[in-house]
């Protein structure tokens, strides 16, 4: 124990196996955060001795997680060093089903986006079972493409717009897509484990996690968004529903059953406006996607209101009109901003976040309503100086939930690199296999 | 390092001094949580070896924190053991200034309440400086009384109904008592350090902390209330304002500047009702003490509305009327319950707590409005099964904030027992002094 770093586990005794697993994670984390470097430099960075580092690097290489990089040149003492770098072969996959689309996103272990694909799907109309078929097809197709490129997935995370029991991966209730009690993890595992499909894709066997889309978006914002590292932040997603994800003191606020962050139904909207949840006057009736469309366009303005047209295209049209100074559009966006500020004020006073990050359609159109939102916030927030809170538009946009999902899938590898050997599909693909 | 328990500090190297300080805390914590026991039993409980335990107990005894208890009798193997127990001499003091009272409460290291005193004071009328004079007087008087009984205080925590920067102990803004930018810790330290006052009390020198009353109440509920150990809870205090304290995953939710939990000003009350903050329709205009009095009594019903009468007496009268079935009183309490449920629903959906604990006047009268509150909650909460949330009346009542304060003062001793030697006032009182 002379040179190792101790796992953060309080009074639990540290044995040699867990210490080694921890040190694998330390070395992999060092390479991921600080970039390619020599074994000697890793030893200096981590406090581990050089022989230990060499052995750990060799094990990580066998697992397919690191590989040799360039040879270091220039003025150092001693012989030029062979650098080591994170290998991008192992990937995490995030998949999302929302009201009108499904999406797949892959991050490699270096944090780079390898693949993103969004498909318009009428999820409420399709129902849970057939949507799960679609999700499985999308995952199998993405994995097949990855395998063709010599990569594979270490895990899949499913993002859903509802209340999720992350263990065992069950969706309890999702009003906006009409799902109730769906065994998402089990159902998908079965579909992915089936023998080769008629689309020619091979079976996929890896851990499947399920989580709330807003939680995953907040996590993505915290880990890789423009607010990365901000320990107290709220992420608001503007879609059909309005999702909230809260990071408090660097931790995702889940609550006692993991359902925290349901902020769309605060009773602060117009009391005569019906909500998808069956109540009236919920916040999302004033700031959700339906409210936006209602505020900026008449029902027969199909360029904007036709749900079969991709949302990106419709939002681009709203943006175009706003840029042209169209009065109806600008007034509508201002109304959205004011309503957003009213609810955000509650969150600021209760949670005192450093940042509120706006995702989904808020991120696409926010520059046109930010002023109205901040004006309302300043009127309503009790904390002096708004408690130091900044409002930012998320750079992750609609990809946030998928990105958070892909990150969570990779996190298991980063925390315990040796675990990557477990999914058989991955072992089969990684040359060298496990020691 | 063969038998010690490691401090929970991740990658930080552990030296012998910090290990010993940590182990002092382990032994003291074992005695505090599990009661008097022999050194051999402590060794079994903690995994420390017997020689180490003996030496640690001896140091704790020198610090005045533990003492010999009874001799263990009965069927154990070996000679009868001398037990060790927590010594009650070292105390923590919580002091509170609220709209119409100041209060002092002392807990000894065993967690027993040694002293509680509440005095009606018109705090907004008196202003910050003269209220601080009163607080200093109350602290000096309590400490004098403790010293007469052979005890002393290791620390003082001041609870205030406003936004507090805990470091360096400054009250930024407290609308209900009209304080702004008060250097509470410094001002009180100076007053307590002054030479003997005309009231004959000696000077007091110990760490002074300042915190928000609702935060301290939530902490007290979590540590010693009827919801002790519930990792996700919200504590709501019904006073002139309505304070919120949030425990999320076992941690007090403070937010980025420590101002979290400001829930009294959610815009869900009657929009024509003015609030102390200058806005209209805040939640506390519907559930704060003024709302209660307005709902249950006419202004000329001075038995209830006269602010110079102690609040306990006025609340007892409301209770008496409710028990007699007085229609006005019962309807008023029902209105309070409904308004409480409306706001609590927002907190349940956002935070998914296991428990909402009601303190302040809510705890005194809650049994008459709990039904109305739960009815409204069930109507409003989106989480299925109310997210598993129970509503409980806090057994700590108006003492919660002071108790939380006294606990925080003791926590420093429990975390680092050797620190108790620092305040000179304590050293002077503890026989044996420091090694």
PDB file of C-alpha atoms in Angstrom, chain A residues 1 5-11 14 163 172-173 175 232 246 248 253-263 265-268 277 279-280 342 346-347 349-354 378-384 387-388, chain B residues 1 5-11 14 163 172-173 175 232 246 248 253-263 265-268 277 279-280 342 346-347 349-354 378-384 387-388:
ATOM      1  CA  UNK A   1       0.000   0.000   0.000  1.00  0.00           C
ATOM      2  CA  UNK A   5      -4.192   5.362  -4.197  1.00  0.00           C
ATOM      3  CA  UNK A   6      -6.888   4.243  -1.876  1.00  0.00           C
ATOM      4  CA  UNK A   7     -10.438   3.701  -3.067  1.00  0.00           C
ATOM      5  CA  UNK A   8     -12.843   6.084  -1.405  1.00  0.00           C
ATOM      6  CA  UNK A   9     -14.648   3.572   0.739  1.00  0.00           C
ATOM      7  CA  UNK A  10     -14.375   4.686   4.342  1.00  0.00           C
ATOM      8  CA  UNK A  11     -14.047   1.923   6.854  1.00  0.00           C
ATOM      9  CA  UNK A  14      -8.947  -2.670   1.082  1.00  0.00           C
ATOM     10  CA  UNK A 163     -40.596   7.793 -14.034  1.00  0.00           C
ATOM     11  CA  UNK A 172     -43.371   3.029 -14.018  1.00  0.00           C
ATOM     12  CA  UNK A 173     -45.353   5.818 -15.653  1.00  0.00           C
ATOM     13  CA  UNK A 175     -47.953  10.233 -19.281  1.00  0.00           C
ATOM     14  CA  UNK A 232     -25.108  22.731  -8.619  1.00  0.00           C
ATOM     15  CA  UNK A 246     -30.999  18.365 -10.829  1.00  0.00           C
ATOM     16  CA  UNK A 248     -26.837  19.076  -6.304  1.00  0.00           C
ATOM     17  CA  UNK A 253     -30.768  14.304  -7.156  1.00  0.00           C
ATOM     18  CA  UNK A 254     -32.882  11.181  -7.493  1.00  0.00           C
ATOM     19  CA  UNK A 255     -35.021  11.151  -4.359  1.00  0.00           C
ATOM     20  CA  UNK A 256     -36.180   8.130  -2.457  1.00  0.00           C
ATOM     21  CA  UNK A 257     -37.582   6.181  -5.430  1.00  0.00           C
ATOM     22  CA  UNK A 258     -35.491   7.764  -8.168  1.00  0.00           C
ATOM     23  CA  UNK A 259     -38.392   9.877  -9.470  1.00  0.00           C
ATOM     24  CA  UNK A 260     -37.006  13.321  -8.552  1.00  0.00           C
ATOM     25  CA  UNK A 261     -37.042  16.162 -11.068  1.00  0.00           C
ATOM     26  CA  UNK A 262     -40.699  15.983 -12.146  1.00  0.00           C
ATOM     27  CA  UNK A 263     -41.183  19.704 -12.589  1.00  0.00           C
ATOM     28  CA  UNK A 265     -46.737  19.868 -13.434  1.00  0.00           C
ATOM     29  CA  UNK A 266     -46.263  22.792 -11.070  1.00  0.00           C
ATOM     30  CA  UNK A 267     -49.665  24.544 -10.945  1.00  0.00           C
ATOM     31  CA  UNK A 268     -48.464  27.869 -12.316  1.00  0.00           C
ATOM     32  CA  UNK A 277     -51.536  14.420 -17.153  1.00  0.00           C
ATOM     33  CA  UNK A 279     -54.921  18.213 -14.714  1.00  0.00           C
ATOM     34  CA  UNK A 280     -55.209  21.840 -15.742  1.00  0.00           C
ATOM     35  CA  UNK A 342     -41.901  32.065 -13.504  1.00  0.00           C
ATOM     36  CA  UNK A 346     -39.194  28.419  -7.931  1.00  0.00           C
ATOM     37  CA  UNK A 347     -36.251  26.191  -8.813  1.00  0.00           C
ATOM     38  CA  UNK A 349     -35.122  29.754  -4.710  1.00  0.00           C
ATOM     39  CA  UNK A 350     -35.415  26.102  -3.722  1.00  0.00           C
ATOM     40  CA  UNK A 351     -32.185  24.700  -5.181  1.00  0.00           C
ATOM     41  CA  UNK A 352     -29.925  27.754  -5.482  1.00  0.00           C
ATOM     42  CA  UNK A 353     -28.197  26.400  -8.594  1.00  0.00           C
ATOM     43  CA  UNK A 354     -25.182  28.107 -10.184  1.00  0.00           C
ATOM     44  CA  UNK A 378     -35.331  38.807 -11.501  1.00  0.00           C
ATOM     45  CA  UNK A 379     -38.854  39.857 -10.568  1.00  0.00           C
ATOM     46  CA  UNK A 380     -39.657  36.574  -8.842  1.00  0.00           C
ATOM     47  CA  UNK A 381     -36.505  35.184  -7.258  1.00  0.00           C
ATOM     48  CA  UNK A 382     -36.121  36.058  -3.581  1.00  0.00           C
ATOM     49  CA  UNK A 383     -32.424  35.179  -3.314  1.00  0.00           C
ATOM     50  CA  UNK A 384     -30.283  38.310  -3.600  1.00  0.00           C
ATOM     51  CA  UNK A 387     -28.445  33.444  -5.876  1.00  0.00           C
ATOM     52  CA  UNK A 388     -25.633  33.738  -8.419  1.00  0.00           C
TER      53      UNK A 388
ATOM     54  CA  UNK B   1      -2.539   0.182   9.443  1.00  0.00           C
ATOM     55  CA  UNK B   5     -10.298   2.207  10.187  1.00  0.00           C
ATOM     56  CA  UNK B   6      -9.446   4.477   7.334  1.00  0.00           C
ATOM     57  CA  UNK B   7     -10.827   7.989   7.118  1.00  0.00           C
ATOM     58  CA  UNK B   8     -13.040   8.421   4.084  1.00  0.00           C
ATOM     59  CA  UNK B   9     -10.752  10.618   2.063  1.00  0.00           C
ATOM     60  CA  UNK B  10     -10.159   8.967  -1.257  1.00  0.00           C
ATOM     61  CA  UNK B  11      -6.730   9.431  -2.702  1.00  0.00           C
ATOM     62  CA  UNK B  14      -3.298   8.855   5.510  1.00  0.00           C
ATOM     63  CA  UNK B 163     -30.198  33.681   3.745  1.00  0.00           C
ATOM     64  CA  UNK B 172     -27.275  38.368   3.760  1.00  0.00           C
ATOM     65  CA  UNK B 173     -31.007  39.006   3.732  1.00  0.00           C
ATOM     66  CA  UNK B 175     -37.133  39.863   4.828  1.00  0.00           C
ATOM     67  CA  UNK B 232     -34.563  12.018   1.591  1.00  0.00           C
ATOM     68  CA  UNK B 246     -34.067  19.645   2.232  1.00  0.00           C
ATOM     69  CA  UNK B 248     -31.237  14.717  -0.262  1.00  0.00           C
ATOM     70  CA  UNK B 253     -29.107  20.567   0.064  1.00  0.00           C
ATOM     71  CA  UNK B 254     -27.463  23.982   0.268  1.00  0.00           C
ATOM     72  CA  UNK B 255     -26.959  24.984  -3.347  1.00  0.00           C
ATOM     73  CA  UNK B 256     -24.129  27.010  -4.750  1.00  0.00           C
ATOM     74  CA  UNK B 257     -24.230  29.878  -2.230  1.00  0.00           C
ATOM     75  CA  UNK B 258     -25.850  28.010   0.642  1.00  0.00           C
ATOM     76  CA  UNK B 259     -29.251  29.691   0.111  1.00  0.00           C
ATOM     77  CA  UNK B 260     -31.223  26.598  -0.964  1.00  0.00           C
ATOM     78  CA  UNK B 261     -34.608  25.818   0.557  1.00  0.00           C
ATOM     79  CA  UNK B 262     -36.293  29.219   0.050  1.00  0.00           C
ATOM     80  CA  UNK B 263     -39.753  27.883  -0.647  1.00  0.00           C
ATOM     81  CA  UNK B 265     -42.353  32.624  -2.178  1.00  0.00           C
ATOM     82  CA  UNK B 266     -43.638  30.192  -4.793  1.00  0.00           C
ATOM     83  CA  UNK B 267     -46.338  32.128  -6.719  1.00  0.00           C
ATOM     84  CA  UNK B 268     -49.202  29.801  -5.823  1.00  0.00           C
ATOM     85  CA  UNK B 277     -41.128  40.241   0.475  1.00  0.00           C
ATOM     86  CA  UNK B 279     -44.587  40.572  -3.964  1.00  0.00           C
ATOM     87  CA  UNK B 280     -48.130  39.254  -4.062  1.00  0.00           C
ATOM     88  CA  UNK B 342     -50.680  22.552  -3.134  1.00  0.00           C
ATOM     89  CA  UNK B 346     -44.378  20.747  -6.086  1.00  0.00           C
ATOM     90  CA  UNK B 347     -41.762  19.621  -3.571  1.00  0.00           C
ATOM     91  CA  UNK B 349     -42.631  15.911  -7.602  1.00  0.00           C
ATOM     92  CA  UNK B 350     -39.317  17.735  -7.696  1.00  0.00           C
ATOM     93  CA  UNK B 351     -37.509  16.097  -4.777  1.00  0.00           C
ATOM     94  CA  UNK B 352     -39.300  12.761  -4.348  1.00  0.00           C
ATOM     95  CA  UNK B 353     -38.775  12.757  -0.562  1.00  0.00           C
ATOM     96  CA  UNK B 354     -39.688   9.792   1.640  1.00  0.00           C
ATOM     97  CA  UNK B 378     -52.995  13.232  -3.887  1.00  0.00           C
ATOM     98  CA  UNK B 379     -54.823  15.405  -6.386  1.00  0.00           C
ATOM     99  CA  UNK B 380     -51.700  17.297  -7.437  1.00  0.00           C
ATOM    100  CA  UNK B 381     -48.718  14.972  -7.233  1.00  0.00           C
ATOM    101  CA  UNK B 382     -47.812  13.330 -10.533  1.00  0.00           C
ATOM    102  CA  UNK B 383     -45.563  10.634  -9.068  1.00  0.00           C
ATOM    103  CA  UNK B 384     -47.445   7.355  -8.722  1.00  0.00           C
ATOM    104  CA  UNK B 387     -43.651   8.785  -4.771  1.00  0.00           C
ATOM    105  CA  UNK B 388     -43.845   6.926  -1.457  1.00  0.00           C
TER     106      UNK B 388
END
